[in-house]
Amino acid sequence: MPSRLDDELSRLVSAGVLRQYQADSIRDAADAELGAALADPGRPGPQPPPAEPPAKPRTPPVATHSNALIEVLGYIGGALLLGAVALLTLANWGEMGRAARVSTGSSAAIVLLGAAVVLALLRRREQLSSALASLGCCVAGFATYVAIEGETGRVAGVAVALALAAVGVWWLAGSSLLVATFGILAVGVLVITADVLTPDTGSAANSAGIAGTGFILVAFVLVMLGLVRDQVTAWSLAGAAMFSSSICWLIQERGEIMALAVGTAGPAALLVAYGRGRHSAYAVVGCAILLVIWPTALYQLTDNMAGVAVGLVIASGVLLLAVLMLSRRRSNL
């Protein structure tokens, strides 16, 4: 007499889900299991799956609206303080004495850095603490420049701001401090190029090449920082430094080849990083550099805008065709 198992197996064979030999194997295994159970009544049968532990009561989600509001208010407060200092300084620069200039910048720096330190010690609002610290570093550098003045003041201001930013990156590890570090290093490259490395008789074109080399060093520093801090932000800023270097090489006399080399190496590294990590910032920065540097450098080399445009169209067509062919090949695998 056919059993329910036989009926079910026959249905599955008819539907094409199982082959006949598979159904026979299942039936034989079931018969063997049944025979063993009848021969040894004390033999334990199949164990039911373990019962799932009772679900823990879900705790209500913590409201984050108030936290976000507090951080936004902190950002606005820091920005308003910085704007007030800038407005007061610019509007009354000629009438303010040296002591007034120094006290204005120093007071703003102390307020911003003090608020950042207090928040960091309380372990509250880490992002806000980093943002206030980044503003405080820049204001402290400006106050140092005002206090010393001249070429020495500019170098000292960059050094003070960079030292404070380094402490902040090490202690707070916020991405906004990486942005501040990039800005301070960029200003430092320009200051050192103009005030230290370029002789008084040097031309702006020669200075551009020195600045381009300096921005390559800045990119290297940011790459190293990306190994220990926010990698996406640091490496994207390293790409921005390579872009700045390419612009400097475009200004340099006969620097188009170097601009192409730097403007290709940076995006290539970013696109490789994008392929490994899938962070869109790498692709955006890399493509933006290529979009600016390649047409500009090729035009300066050839002085033929139409030829450069045709060449770029051909290169674009080859790349898109390669993408289509590789995509089709992968879909056939």
Tab-separated table of C-alpha atoms in Angstrom:
chain	number	residue	atom	x	y	z
A	1	MET	CA	0.000	0.000	0.000
A	2	PRO	CA	1.588	3.224	-1.050
A	3	SER	CA	2.480	5.551	1.796
A	4	ARG	CA	2.300	9.291	1.965
A	5	LEU	CA	6.064	9.435	1.336
A	6	ASP	CA	5.653	7.427	-1.868
A	7	ASP	CA	2.917	9.755	-3.071
A	8	GLU	CA	4.992	12.843	-2.376
A	9	LEU	CA	8.089	11.398	-4.064
A	10	SER	CA	6.029	10.434	-7.121
A	11	ARG	CA	4.679	13.950	-7.354
A	12	LEU	CA	8.176	15.461	-7.178
A	13	VAL	CA	9.440	13.067	-9.860
A	14	SER	CA	6.495	13.987	-12.120
A	15	ALA	CA	7.166	17.688	-11.591
A	16	GLY	CA	10.820	17.234	-12.541
A	17	VAL	CA	12.110	18.318	-9.151
A	18	LEU	CA	13.653	14.891	-8.432
A	19	ARG	CA	14.910	12.107	-10.648
A	20	GLN	CA	13.722	8.568	-10.129
A	21	TYR	CA	17.014	7.335	-8.652
A	22	GLN	CA	16.964	10.202	-6.175
A	23	ALA	CA	13.441	9.324	-5.090
A	24	ASP	CA	14.489	5.661	-4.690
A	25	SER	CA	17.470	6.689	-2.539
A	26	ILE	CA	15.238	8.789	-0.277
A	27	ARG	CA	12.723	5.937	0.008
A	28	ASP	CA	15.467	3.411	0.871
A	29	ALA	CA	16.930	5.733	3.493
A	30	ALA	CA	13.496	6.226	5.073
A	31	ASP	CA	12.862	2.459	5.106
A	32	ALA	CA	16.262	1.831	6.729
A	33	GLU	CA	15.594	4.449	9.400
A	34	LEU	CA	12.173	2.962	10.118
A	35	GLY	CA	13.594	-0.578	10.314
A	36	ALA	CA	16.316	0.491	12.737
A	37	ALA	CA	13.771	2.222	14.946
A	38	LEU	CA	11.548	-0.884	15.049
A	39	ALA	CA	14.503	-3.165	15.829
A	40	ASP	CA	15.733	-0.941	18.728
A	41	PRO	CA	12.790	0.772	20.425
A	42	GLY	CA	15.145	2.547	22.869
A	43	ARG	CA	17.024	4.252	20.057
A	44	PRO	CA	16.447	8.007	20.215
A	45	GLY	CA	14.604	9.396	17.253
A	46	PRO	CA	15.481	12.573	15.430
A	47	GLN	CA	15.866	15.472	17.837
A	48	PRO	CA	13.715	18.514	17.316
A	49	PRO	CA	15.587	21.713	16.629
A	50	PRO	CA	16.489	23.688	19.775
A	51	ALA	CA	13.938	26.194	20.783
A	52	GLU	CA	14.834	29.747	19.994
A	53	PRO	CA	15.619	31.889	23.035
A	54	PRO	CA	12.883	34.314	23.935
A	55	ALA	CA	13.253	37.551	22.098
A	56	LYS	CA	14.622	40.332	24.246
A	57	PRO	CA	12.317	43.283	24.605
A	58	ARG	CA	13.445	46.027	22.317
A	59	THR	CA	14.535	49.171	24.028
A	60	PRO	CA	13.083	52.299	22.512
A	61	PRO	CA	15.572	54.062	20.224
A	62	VAL	CA	17.379	56.973	21.792
A	63	ALA	CA	16.150	60.250	20.447
A	64	THR	CA	18.878	61.863	18.362
A	65	HIS	CA	17.109	65.043	17.359
A	66	SER	CA	18.231	66.906	20.472
A	67	ASN	CA	21.820	65.720	20.004
A	68	ALA	CA	21.865	66.899	16.396
A	69	LEU	CA	20.365	70.239	17.409
A	70	ILE	CA	23.072	70.767	20.030
A	71	GLU	CA	25.829	70.019	17.514
A	72	VAL	CA	24.297	72.329	14.923
A	73	LEU	CA	24.089	75.115	17.498
A	74	GLY	CA	27.756	74.511	18.326
A	75	TYR	CA	28.753	74.735	14.664
A	76	ILE	CA	26.789	77.939	14.222
A	77	GLY	CA	28.271	79.427	17.385
A	78	GLY	CA	31.832	78.709	16.295
A	79	ALA	CA	31.208	80.020	12.790
A	80	LEU	CA	29.589	83.215	14.109
A	81	LEU	CA	32.529	83.841	16.432
A	82	LEU	CA	34.982	83.377	13.574
A	83	GLY	CA	32.908	85.648	11.337
A	84	ALA	CA	32.765	88.325	14.020
A	85	VAL	CA	36.546	88.261	14.411
A	86	ALA	CA	37.071	88.476	10.661
A	87	LEU	CA	34.562	91.319	10.274
A	88	LEU	CA	35.978	93.272	13.200
A	89	THR	CA	39.529	92.822	11.985
A	90	LEU	CA	38.881	93.728	8.360
A	91	ALA	CA	36.689	96.732	9.149
A	92	ASN	CA	39.048	98.273	11.707
A	93	TRP	CA	42.446	96.915	10.656
A	94	GLY	CA	43.929	100.337	9.975
A	95	GLU	CA	42.609	101.833	13.207
A	96	MET	CA	43.440	98.877	15.470
A	97	GLY	CA	46.769	98.903	17.210
A	98	ARG	CA	48.994	95.864	17.414
A	99	ALA	CA	47.800	95.001	20.921
A	100	ALA	CA	44.160	95.145	19.840
A	101	ARG	CA	44.820	92.917	16.836
A	102	VAL	CA	46.680	90.358	18.904
A	103	SER	CA	44.108	90.345	21.703
A	104	THR	CA	41.217	89.928	19.261
A	105	GLY	CA	42.734	86.931	17.516
A	106	SER	CA	44.060	85.391	20.729
A	107	SER	CA	40.700	85.700	22.508
A	108	ALA	CA	38.866	83.976	19.665
A	109	ALA	CA	41.472	81.211	19.532
A	110	ILE	CA	41.286	80.647	23.293
A	111	VAL	CA	37.481	80.449	23.221
A	112	LEU	CA	37.402	77.988	20.307
A	113	LEU	CA	40.235	75.775	21.567
A	114	GLY	CA	38.944	75.933	25.146
A	115	ALA	CA	35.479	74.787	24.111
A	116	ALA	CA	37.023	71.964	22.057
A	117	VAL	CA	39.182	70.820	24.997
A	118	VAL	CA	36.258	70.881	27.449
A	119	LEU	CA	34.064	68.830	25.118
A	120	ALA	CA	36.909	66.373	24.553
A	121	LEU	CA	37.555	65.956	28.286
A	122	LEU	CA	33.848	65.373	28.894
A	123	ARG	CA	33.856	62.872	25.989
A	124	ARG	CA	30.882	64.614	24.445
A	125	ARG	CA	30.255	65.832	20.889
A	126	GLU	CA	33.449	64.470	19.350
A	127	GLN	CA	32.660	65.830	15.883
A	128	LEU	CA	31.809	69.262	17.269
A	129	SER	CA	34.987	69.249	19.361
A	130	SER	CA	37.067	68.487	16.274
A	131	ALA	CA	35.347	71.208	14.261
A	132	LEU	CA	35.901	73.854	16.944
A	133	ALA	CA	39.510	72.753	17.327
A	134	SER	CA	40.113	73.069	13.584
A	135	LEU	CA	38.784	76.639	13.634
A	136	GLY	CA	40.831	77.424	16.721
A	137	CYS	CA	44.037	76.199	15.084
A	138	CYS	CA	43.575	78.530	12.132
A	139	VAL	CA	42.707	81.518	14.330
A	140	ALA	CA	45.723	80.842	16.570
A	141	GLY	CA	47.980	80.823	13.515
A	142	PHE	CA	46.520	84.140	12.391
A	143	ALA	CA	47.008	85.636	15.866
A	144	THR	CA	50.651	84.526	15.827
A	145	TYR	CA	51.191	86.154	12.446
A	146	VAL	CA	49.640	89.400	13.707
A	147	ALA	CA	51.808	89.351	16.815
A	148	ILE	CA	55.113	88.849	14.971
A	149	GLU	CA	54.336	90.319	11.515
A	150	GLY	CA	56.419	90.104	8.371
A	151	GLU	CA	57.906	86.988	6.787
A	152	THR	CA	58.865	85.593	10.176
A	153	GLY	CA	55.295	86.082	11.365
A	154	ARG	CA	53.872	84.172	8.431
A	155	VAL	CA	56.216	81.223	8.972
A	156	ALA	CA	55.606	81.245	12.730
A	157	GLY	CA	51.839	81.445	12.238
A	158	VAL	CA	51.870	78.391	9.988
A	159	ALA	CA	54.098	76.523	12.457
A	160	VAL	CA	51.811	77.274	15.435
A	161	ALA	CA	48.654	76.351	13.538
A	162	LEU	CA	50.228	73.138	12.227
A	163	ALA	CA	51.453	72.131	15.695
A	164	LEU	CA	47.982	72.643	17.196
A	165	ALA	CA	46.378	70.734	14.309
A	166	ALA	CA	48.833	67.844	14.816
A	167	VAL	CA	47.890	67.636	18.494
A	168	GLY	CA	44.220	67.714	17.555
A	169	VAL	CA	44.581	64.960	14.940
A	170	TRP	CA	46.442	62.795	17.455
A	171	TRP	CA	44.009	63.429	20.333
A	172	LEU	CA	40.599	64.013	18.766
A	173	ALA	CA	41.020	62.134	15.475
A	174	GLY	CA	38.288	64.116	13.739
A	175	SER	CA	37.956	64.415	9.978
A	176	SER	CA	37.516	68.204	10.209
A	177	LEU	CA	41.006	68.435	11.703
A	178	LEU	CA	42.345	66.613	8.646
A	179	VAL	CA	40.745	69.292	6.480
A	180	ALA	CA	42.320	72.000	8.653
A	181	THR	CA	45.683	70.231	8.411
A	182	PHE	CA	45.442	70.191	4.626
A	183	GLY	CA	44.593	73.900	4.532
A	184	ILE	CA	47.432	74.810	6.902
A	185	LEU	CA	49.935	72.715	4.946
A	186	ALA	CA	48.788	74.319	1.701
A	187	VAL	CA	49.295	77.802	3.142
A	188	GLY	CA	52.627	76.642	4.520
A	189	VAL	CA	53.778	75.533	1.065
A	190	LEU	CA	52.935	78.935	-0.390
A	191	VAL	CA	54.550	80.811	2.503
A	192	ILE	CA	57.769	78.784	2.443
A	193	THR	CA	57.951	79.020	-1.340
A	194	ALA	CA	57.491	82.776	-1.383
A	195	ASP	CA	59.381	83.785	1.769
A	196	VAL	CA	62.083	81.151	2.198
A	197	LEU	CA	62.937	79.171	-0.923
A	198	THR	CA	62.386	81.706	-3.689
A	199	PRO	CA	65.077	84.363	-4.040
A	200	ASP	CA	64.072	87.970	-4.480
A	201	THR	CA	65.169	87.840	-8.113
A	202	GLY	CA	63.210	84.669	-8.878
A	203	SER	CA	60.206	84.683	-11.162
A	204	ALA	CA	56.704	83.503	-10.398
A	205	ALA	CA	57.076	80.721	-12.969
A	206	ASN	CA	60.092	79.268	-11.147
A	207	SER	CA	58.301	79.556	-7.811
A	208	ALA	CA	55.405	77.517	-9.211
A	209	GLY	CA	57.605	74.471	-9.686
A	210	ILE	CA	58.830	74.690	-6.081
A	211	ALA	CA	55.236	74.952	-4.860
A	212	GLY	CA	54.261	71.982	-7.035
A	213	THR	CA	56.927	69.874	-5.351
A	214	GLY	CA	55.718	71.069	-1.954
A	215	PHE	CA	52.154	69.969	-2.682
A	216	ILE	CA	53.436	66.501	-3.605
A	217	LEU	CA	54.983	66.329	-0.129
A	218	VAL	CA	51.659	67.453	1.340
A	219	ALA	CA	49.927	64.591	-0.492
A	220	PHE	CA	52.472	62.146	0.958
A	221	VAL	CA	51.821	63.420	4.495
A	222	LEU	CA	48.053	63.020	4.055
A	223	VAL	CA	48.489	59.495	2.691
A	224	MET	CA	50.435	58.606	5.832
A	225	LEU	CA	47.751	60.190	8.028
A	226	GLY	CA	45.148	58.099	6.223
A	227	LEU	CA	46.808	54.944	7.538
A	228	VAL	CA	46.008	55.904	11.135
A	229	ARG	CA	43.013	58.241	10.872
A	230	ASP	CA	39.956	58.744	8.630
A	231	GLN	CA	41.306	57.113	5.486
A	232	VAL	CA	38.638	58.291	3.054
A	233	THR	CA	38.978	61.945	4.061
A	234	ALA	CA	42.783	61.883	4.248
A	235	TRP	CA	43.283	60.167	0.901
A	236	SER	CA	40.714	62.384	-0.822
A	237	LEU	CA	42.606	65.416	0.493
A	238	ALA	CA	45.827	63.836	-0.770
A	239	GLY	CA	44.197	63.781	-4.205
A	240	ALA	CA	43.330	67.466	-3.792
A	241	ALA	CA	46.999	68.135	-2.967
A	242	MET	CA	48.056	66.347	-6.152
A	243	PHE	CA	45.574	68.500	-8.065
A	244	SER	CA	47.113	71.638	-6.535
A	245	SER	CA	50.547	70.385	-7.540
A	246	SER	CA	49.364	69.859	-11.115
A	247	ILE	CA	48.041	73.417	-11.271
A	248	CYS	CA	51.390	74.722	-10.055
A	249	TRP	CA	53.227	72.714	-12.713
A	250	LEU	CA	50.946	74.131	-15.377
A	251	ILE	CA	52.141	77.606	-14.358
A	252	GLN	CA	55.763	76.501	-14.326
A	253	GLU	CA	57.673	77.081	-17.569
A	254	ARG	CA	57.621	73.883	-19.648
A	255	GLY	CA	55.909	72.073	-16.806
A	256	GLU	CA	53.077	70.512	-18.817
A	257	ILE	CA	54.631	67.031	-18.852
A	258	MET	CA	55.084	67.096	-15.083
A	259	ALA	CA	51.516	68.358	-14.702
A	260	LEU	CA	50.271	65.416	-16.763
A	261	ALA	CA	52.364	62.970	-14.731
A	262	VAL	CA	51.164	64.299	-11.379
A	263	GLY	CA	47.609	64.775	-12.635
A	264	THR	CA	47.561	61.131	-13.745
A	265	ALA	CA	49.339	59.492	-10.812
A	266	GLY	CA	46.998	61.009	-8.227
A	267	PRO	CA	43.722	60.002	-9.923
A	268	ALA	CA	45.136	56.567	-10.757
A	269	ALA	CA	45.881	55.914	-7.082
A	270	LEU	CA	42.436	57.183	-6.082
A	271	LEU	CA	40.665	55.031	-8.661
A	272	VAL	CA	42.599	51.973	-7.509
A	273	ALA	CA	41.520	52.776	-3.950
A	274	TYR	CA	37.940	53.140	-5.179
A	275	GLY	CA	38.106	49.717	-6.814
A	276	ARG	CA	39.253	48.177	-3.547
A	277	GLY	CA	37.041	50.062	-1.116
A	278	ARG	CA	34.110	51.371	-3.198
A	279	HIS	CA	34.181	54.820	-1.571
A	280	SER	CA	32.645	57.291	-4.002
A	281	ALA	CA	34.813	60.189	-2.785
A	282	TYR	CA	37.851	58.586	-4.419
A	283	ALA	CA	36.133	58.336	-7.798
A	284	VAL	CA	34.725	61.874	-7.630
A	285	VAL	CA	38.060	63.496	-6.753
A	286	GLY	CA	40.030	61.376	-9.216
A	287	CYS	CA	37.712	62.059	-12.149
A	288	ALA	CA	37.567	65.777	-11.306
A	289	ILE	CA	41.379	65.996	-11.466
A	290	LEU	CA	41.500	64.229	-14.815
A	291	LEU	CA	38.719	66.424	-16.173
A	292	VAL	CA	40.688	69.608	-15.422
A	293	ILE	CA	44.341	68.664	-15.831
A	294	TRP	CA	44.354	66.572	-19.009
A	295	PRO	CA	42.502	68.988	-21.333
A	296	THR	CA	44.408	71.992	-19.961
A	297	ALA	CA	47.861	70.394	-20.125
A	298	LEU	CA	47.303	68.928	-23.581
A	299	TYR	CA	46.081	72.273	-24.886
A	300	GLN	CA	49.167	74.028	-23.518
A	301	LEU	CA	51.377	71.395	-25.126
A	302	THR	CA	49.764	71.389	-28.563
A	303	ASP	CA	48.062	74.802	-28.744
A	304	ASN	CA	45.329	73.038	-30.720
A	305	MET	CA	41.988	72.985	-28.941
A	306	ALA	CA	40.168	71.068	-31.682
A	307	GLY	CA	42.864	68.391	-31.779
A	308	VAL	CA	42.754	67.955	-28.016
A	309	ALA	CA	38.972	67.658	-28.097
A	310	VAL	CA	39.092	65.011	-30.861
A	311	GLY	CA	41.780	63.089	-28.987
A	312	LEU	CA	39.750	63.108	-25.791
A	313	VAL	CA	36.653	61.921	-27.664
A	314	ILE	CA	38.628	59.037	-29.175
A	315	ALA	CA	40.060	58.105	-25.773
A	316	SER	CA	36.595	58.259	-24.243
A	317	GLY	CA	35.175	56.028	-26.971
A	318	VAL	CA	37.928	53.451	-26.495
A	319	LEU	CA	37.383	53.349	-22.745
A	320	LEU	CA	33.599	53.045	-23.028
A	321	LEU	CA	33.944	50.299	-25.658
A	322	ALA	CA	36.338	48.440	-23.370
A	323	VAL	CA	33.813	48.729	-20.533
A	324	LEU	CA	31.040	47.292	-22.718
A	325	MET	CA	33.196	44.419	-23.938
A	326	LEU	CA	34.423	43.524	-20.467
A	327	SER	CA	30.887	43.720	-19.061
A	328	ARG	CA	29.577	41.449	-21.798
A	329	ARG	CA	32.419	38.998	-21.274
A	330	ARG	CA	31.772	38.852	-17.548
A	331	SER	CA	28.033	38.302	-18.072
A	332	ASN	CA	28.816	35.324	-20.339
A	333	LEU	CA	31.017	33.646	-17.715
